[in-house]
PDB file of C-alpha atoms in Angstrom:
ATOM      1  CA  MET M  17     102.292 126.868 -45.962  1.00  0.00           C
ATOM      2  CA  LYS M  18     102.330 129.262 -43.038  1.00  0.00           C
ATOM      3  CA  LEU M  19     102.610 127.946 -39.488  1.00  0.00           C
ATOM      4  CA  ASP M  20     100.456 129.468 -36.805  1.00  0.00           C
ATOM      5  CA  SER M  21     102.941 130.514 -34.115  1.00  0.00           C
ATOM      6  CA  SER M  22     100.265 130.835 -31.412  1.00  0.00           C
ATOM      7  CA  LYS M  23      99.293 127.147 -31.796  1.00  0.00           C
ATOM      8  CA  ASN M  24     102.943 126.153 -31.751  1.00  0.00           C
ATOM      9  CA  LYS M  25     103.582 128.109 -28.532  1.00  0.00           C
ATOM     10  CA  GLU M  26     100.447 126.655 -26.965  1.00  0.00           C
ATOM     11  CA  SER M  27     101.532 123.081 -27.646  1.00  0.00           C
ATOM     12  CA  LYS M  28     104.990 123.808 -26.212  1.00  0.00           C
ATOM     13  CA  ASN M  29     103.423 125.216 -23.049  1.00  0.00           C
ATOM     14  CA  LYS M  30     101.252 122.126 -22.658  1.00  0.00           C
ATOM     15  CA  LYS M  31     104.305 119.904 -22.997  1.00  0.00           C
ATOM     16  CA  SER M  32     106.330 121.869 -20.446  1.00  0.00           C
ATOM     17  CA  ASN M  33     103.479 121.772 -17.917  1.00  0.00           C
ATOM     18  CA  ASN M  34     103.128 117.994 -18.236  1.00  0.00           C
ATOM     19  CA  ILE M  35     106.439 117.154 -16.596  1.00  0.00           C
ATOM     20  CA  SER M  36     105.594 113.823 -15.001  1.00  0.00           C
ATOM     21  CA  SER M  37     102.675 111.462 -15.066  1.00  0.00           C
ATOM     22  CA  ARG M  38     103.817 109.979 -11.747  1.00  0.00           C
ATOM     23  CA  LYS M  39     101.503 110.856  -8.883  1.00  0.00           C
ATOM     24  CA  PRO M  40     102.552 110.873  -5.223  1.00  0.00           C
ATOM     25  CA  GLY M  41     100.977 108.093  -3.185  1.00  0.00           C
ATOM     26  CA  LYS M  42      98.469 108.730  -0.419  1.00  0.00           C
ATOM     27  CA  ASN M  43     100.985 108.054   2.338  1.00  0.00           C
ATOM     28  CA  SER M  44     103.925 109.418   0.398  1.00  0.00           C
ATOM     29  CA  ASN M  45     106.239 112.119   1.685  1.00  0.00           C
ATOM     30  CA  GLU M  46     106.372 113.516  -1.833  1.00  0.00           C
ATOM     31  CA  PHE M  47     104.618 116.720  -2.805  1.00  0.00           C
ATOM     32  CA  SER M  48     103.655 117.555  -6.331  1.00  0.00           C
ATOM     33  CA  GLN M  49     105.432 120.596  -7.678  1.00  0.00           C
ATOM     34  CA  SER M  50     104.051 123.060 -10.147  1.00  0.00           C
ATOM     35  CA  ALA M  51     105.661 123.438 -13.541  1.00  0.00           C
ATOM     36  CA  GLU M  52     106.857 126.896 -12.532  1.00  0.00           C
ATOM     37  CA  THR M  53     108.808 125.435  -9.615  1.00  0.00           C
ATOM     38  CA  ASN M  54     110.436 122.845 -11.856  1.00  0.00           C
ATOM     39  CA  GLN M  55     111.314 125.480 -14.452  1.00  0.00           C
ATOM     40  CA  SER M  56     112.918 127.744 -11.849  1.00  0.00           C
ATOM     41  CA  LEU M  57     114.884 124.802 -10.461  1.00  0.00           C
ATOM     42  CA  SER M  58     116.240 123.912 -13.881  1.00  0.00           C
ATOM     43  CA  GLN M  59     117.226 127.527 -14.490  1.00  0.00           C
ATOM     44  CA  ASN M  60     119.065 127.690 -11.153  1.00  0.00           C
ATOM     45  CA  GLN M  61     120.981 124.449 -11.726  1.00  0.00           C
ATOM     46  CA  SER M  62     123.631 126.292 -13.702  1.00  0.00           C
ATOM     47  CA  THR M  63     124.510 128.478 -10.710  1.00  0.00           C
ATOM     48  CA  PRO M  64     127.063 127.160  -8.202  1.00  0.00           C
ATOM     49  CA  PHE M  65     125.744 125.728  -4.954  1.00  0.00           C
ATOM     50  CA  VAL M  66     128.607 127.073  -2.847  1.00  0.00           C
ATOM     51  CA  GLU M  67     130.968 129.999  -3.005  1.00  0.00           C
ATOM     52  CA  GLN M  68     134.073 129.798  -5.189  1.00  0.00           C
ATOM     53  CA  LYS M  69     136.373 129.921  -2.139  1.00  0.00           C
ATOM     54  CA  TYR M  70     135.305 126.378  -1.184  1.00  0.00           C
ATOM     55  CA  TYR M  71     136.230 124.749  -4.486  1.00  0.00           C
ATOM     56  CA  SER M  72     139.896 124.135  -3.659  1.00  0.00           C
ATOM     57  CA  LEU M  73     138.912 122.776  -0.235  1.00  0.00           C
ATOM     58  CA  LEU M  74     136.393 120.491  -1.873  1.00  0.00           C
ATOM     59  CA  GLN M  75     139.056 119.132  -4.216  1.00  0.00           C
ATOM     60  CA  ILE M  76     141.313 118.391  -1.225  1.00  0.00           C
ATOM     61  CA  ILE M  77     138.384 116.671   0.490  1.00  0.00           C
ATOM     62  CA  ALA M  78     137.601 114.661  -2.666  1.00  0.00           C
ATOM     63  CA  ASP M  79     141.257 113.624  -2.972  1.00  0.00           C
ATOM     64  CA  LYS M  80     141.316 112.523   0.667  1.00  0.00           C
ATOM     65  CA  TYR M  81     138.060 110.608   0.166  1.00  0.00           C
ATOM     66  CA  ASN M  82     139.442 108.854  -2.923  1.00  0.00           C
ATOM     67  CA  GLU M  83     142.755 108.080  -1.222  1.00  0.00           C
ATOM     68  CA  GLN M  84     141.067 106.767   1.933  1.00  0.00           C
ATOM     69  CA  LEU M  85     138.611 104.526   0.128  1.00  0.00           C
ATOM     70  CA  PHE M  86     140.429 103.524  -3.012  1.00  0.00           C
ATOM     71  CA  GLY M  87     144.114 104.177  -2.336  1.00  0.00           C
ATOM     72  CA  PHE M  88     144.380 106.593  -5.252  1.00  0.00           C
ATOM     73  CA  PRO M  89     144.097 110.357  -4.609  1.00  0.00           C
ATOM     74  CA  ASN M  90     143.708 111.323  -8.283  1.00  0.00           C
ATOM     75  CA  VAL M  91     140.900 108.927  -9.218  1.00  0.00           C
ATOM     76  CA  LEU M  92     137.670 110.668 -10.197  1.00  0.00           C
ATOM     77  CA  THR M  93     135.081 109.062  -7.939  1.00  0.00           C
ATOM     78  CA  MET M  94     133.328 111.982  -6.280  1.00  0.00           C
ATOM     79  CA  THR M  95     131.065 113.875  -8.659  1.00  0.00           C
ATOM     80  CA  HIS M  96     130.651 117.631  -8.798  1.00  0.00           C
ATOM     81  CA  ASN M  97     127.180 117.404  -7.215  1.00  0.00           C
ATOM     82  CA  GLN M  98     128.547 115.261  -4.387  1.00  0.00           C
ATOM     83  CA  LYS M  99     131.295 117.828  -3.752  1.00  0.00           C
ATOM     84  CA  MET M 100     128.656 120.566  -3.735  1.00  0.00           C
ATOM     85  CA  LYS M 101     126.638 118.704  -1.089  1.00  0.00           C
ATOM     86  CA  ILE M 102     129.706 118.641   1.134  1.00  0.00           C
ATOM     87  CA  GLY M 103     130.403 122.268   0.227  1.00  0.00           C
ATOM     88  CA  GLN M 104     126.974 123.267   1.500  1.00  0.00           C
ATOM     89  CA  TYR M 105     127.925 121.983   4.943  1.00  0.00           C
ATOM     90  CA  LEU M 106     131.152 123.995   4.815  1.00  0.00           C
ATOM     91  CA  ALA M 107     129.309 127.105   3.640  1.00  0.00           C
ATOM     92  CA  SER M 108     126.748 126.771   6.428  1.00  0.00           C
ATOM     93  CA  GLY M 109     129.520 127.284   8.971  1.00  0.00           C
ATOM     94  CA  TYR M 110     128.493 124.312  11.099  1.00  0.00           C
ATOM     95  CA  VAL M 111     131.308 122.075   9.846  1.00  0.00           C
ATOM     96  CA  THR M 112     134.977 122.802   9.176  1.00  0.00           C
ATOM     97  CA  SER M 113     137.107 121.260   6.455  1.00  0.00           C
ATOM     98  CA  ALA M 114     139.328 119.650   9.113  1.00  0.00           C
ATOM     99  CA  GLU M 115     136.253 117.956  10.585  1.00  0.00           C
ATOM    100  CA  VAL M 116     135.246 116.660   7.149  1.00  0.00           C
ATOM    101  CA  LEU M 117     138.745 115.251   6.602  1.00  0.00           C
ATOM    102  CA  ASN M 118     138.633 113.579  10.030  1.00  0.00           C
ATOM    103  CA  MET M 119     135.229 112.081   9.230  1.00  0.00           C
ATOM    104  CA  ILE M 120     136.612 110.641   6.003  1.00  0.00           C
ATOM    105  CA  GLU M 121     139.342 108.880   7.996  1.00  0.00           C
ATOM    106  CA  ARG M 122     136.682 107.322  10.239  1.00  0.00           C
ATOM    107  CA  ILE M 123     134.606 105.840   7.394  1.00  0.00           C
ATOM    108  CA  PRO M 124     134.623 102.068   7.903  1.00  0.00           C
ATOM    109  CA  LYS M 125     136.523 100.221   5.170  1.00  0.00           C
ATOM    110  CA  ASP M 126     133.649  97.752   4.798  1.00  0.00           C
ATOM    111  CA  SER M 127     131.007 100.470   4.422  1.00  0.00           C
ATOM    112  CA  THR M 128     128.574  99.666   1.627  1.00  0.00           C
ATOM    113  CA  SER M 129     127.993 103.364   0.947  1.00  0.00           C
ATOM    114  CA  PRO M 130     130.898 105.515   2.159  1.00  0.00           C
ATOM    115  CA  LEU M 131     129.460 108.725   0.731  1.00  0.00           C
ATOM    116  CA  ALA M 132     126.119 108.186   2.478  1.00  0.00           C
ATOM    117  CA  TYR M 133     128.038 107.493   5.708  1.00  0.00           C
ATOM    118  CA  LEU M 134     129.983 110.737   5.280  1.00  0.00           C
ATOM    119  CA  LEU M 135     126.905 112.814   4.454  1.00  0.00           C
ATOM    120  CA  LYS M 136     124.982 111.351   7.411  1.00  0.00           C
ATOM    121  CA  SER M 137     127.923 112.142   9.705  1.00  0.00           C
ATOM    122  CA  LEU M 138     127.976 115.722   8.403  1.00  0.00           C
ATOM    123  CA  GLU M 139     124.228 116.058   8.922  1.00  0.00           C
ATOM    124  CA  ASN M 140     124.508 114.688  12.467  1.00  0.00           C
ATOM    125  CA  LEU M 141     127.266 117.160  13.309  1.00  0.00           C
ATOM    126  CA  LYS M 142     125.253 120.039  11.855  1.00  0.00           C
ATOM    127  CA  GLN M 143     122.179 119.020  13.881  1.00  0.00           C
ATOM    128  CA  GLU M 144     124.306 118.755  17.010  1.00  0.00           C
ATOM    129  CA  ARG M 145     125.652 122.270  16.446  1.00  0.00           C
ATOM    130  CA  LEU M 146     122.138 123.599  15.841  1.00  0.00           C
ATOM    131  CA  TYR M 147     120.986 121.979  19.075  1.00  0.00           C
ATOM    132  CA  GLU M 148     123.926 123.565  20.929  1.00  0.00           C
ATOM    133  CA  GLN M 149     122.967 126.967  19.506  1.00  0.00           C
ATOM    134  CA  LYS M 150     119.373 126.541  20.644  1.00  0.00           C
ATOM    135  CA  SER M 151     120.496 125.485  24.121  1.00  0.00           C
ATOM    136  CA  ILE M 152     122.798 128.471  24.442  1.00  0.00           C
ATOM    137  CA  ALA M 153     120.085 130.832  23.206  1.00  0.00           C
ATOM    138  CA  HIS M 154     117.650 129.338  25.714  1.00  0.00           C
ATOM    139  CA  LEU M 155     120.149 129.770  28.577  1.00  0.00           C
ATOM    140  CA  ASN M 156     120.895 133.338  27.495  1.00  0.00           C
ATOM    141  CA  ALA M 157     117.176 134.154  27.414  1.00  0.00           C
ATOM    142  CA  GLU M 158     116.671 132.598  30.841  1.00  0.00           C
ATOM    143  CA  ASN M 159     119.582 134.588  32.272  1.00  0.00           C
ATOM    144  CA  TYR M 160     118.330 137.791  30.664  1.00  0.00           C
ATOM    145  CA  TYR M 161     114.823 137.427  32.090  1.00  0.00           C
ATOM    146  CA  ASN M 162     116.144 136.372  35.512  1.00  0.00           C
ATOM    147  CA  MET M 163     118.361 139.473  35.644  1.00  0.00           C
ATOM    148  CA  LYS M 164     115.470 141.643  34.458  1.00  0.00           C
ATOM    149  CA  LYS M 165     113.194 140.128  37.108  1.00  0.00           C
ATOM    150  CA  GLU M 166     115.808 140.709  39.848  1.00  0.00           C
ATOM    151  CA  GLY M 167     116.229 144.304  38.688  1.00  0.00           C
ATOM    152  CA  GLU M 168     112.488 144.928  38.934  1.00  0.00           C
ATOM    153  CA  GLU M 169     112.388 143.420  42.431  1.00  0.00           C
ATOM    154  CA  ASN M 170     115.176 145.728  43.637  1.00  0.00           C
ATOM    155  CA  VAL M 171     113.340 148.858  42.494  1.00  0.00           C
TER     156      VAL M 171
END
């Protein structure tokens, strides 16, 4: 019995395009993604999220996190993906490793979700730095146009 490879490929394609039967609600913030988007995401999951140079820093941060919250620096509690989320903040340049370590020390002992607290603190600091950049850029633009205007008036 000979199998028809075109039918077999067709059925595989149908299966890969039917990723989820779940539909986003009318008032949902979710957006449906095409199968191509999901396939490209799964292919990119094997690539690192941050540069190699941050890995040793991330291990120090994870050890500090574990020591601060659990009293044991060598306990595996922070997953690779969680480290990568923190690494993205380091790679963005808006947060330093010293700031992350200081934030870990300030996590309340009775926090129900210390990692969420840490990630929210990192996001807040990043947003604050972005706001500072925008303010500085706005002031620089104002100064530039004021100087340009004064120069035109003196001519």
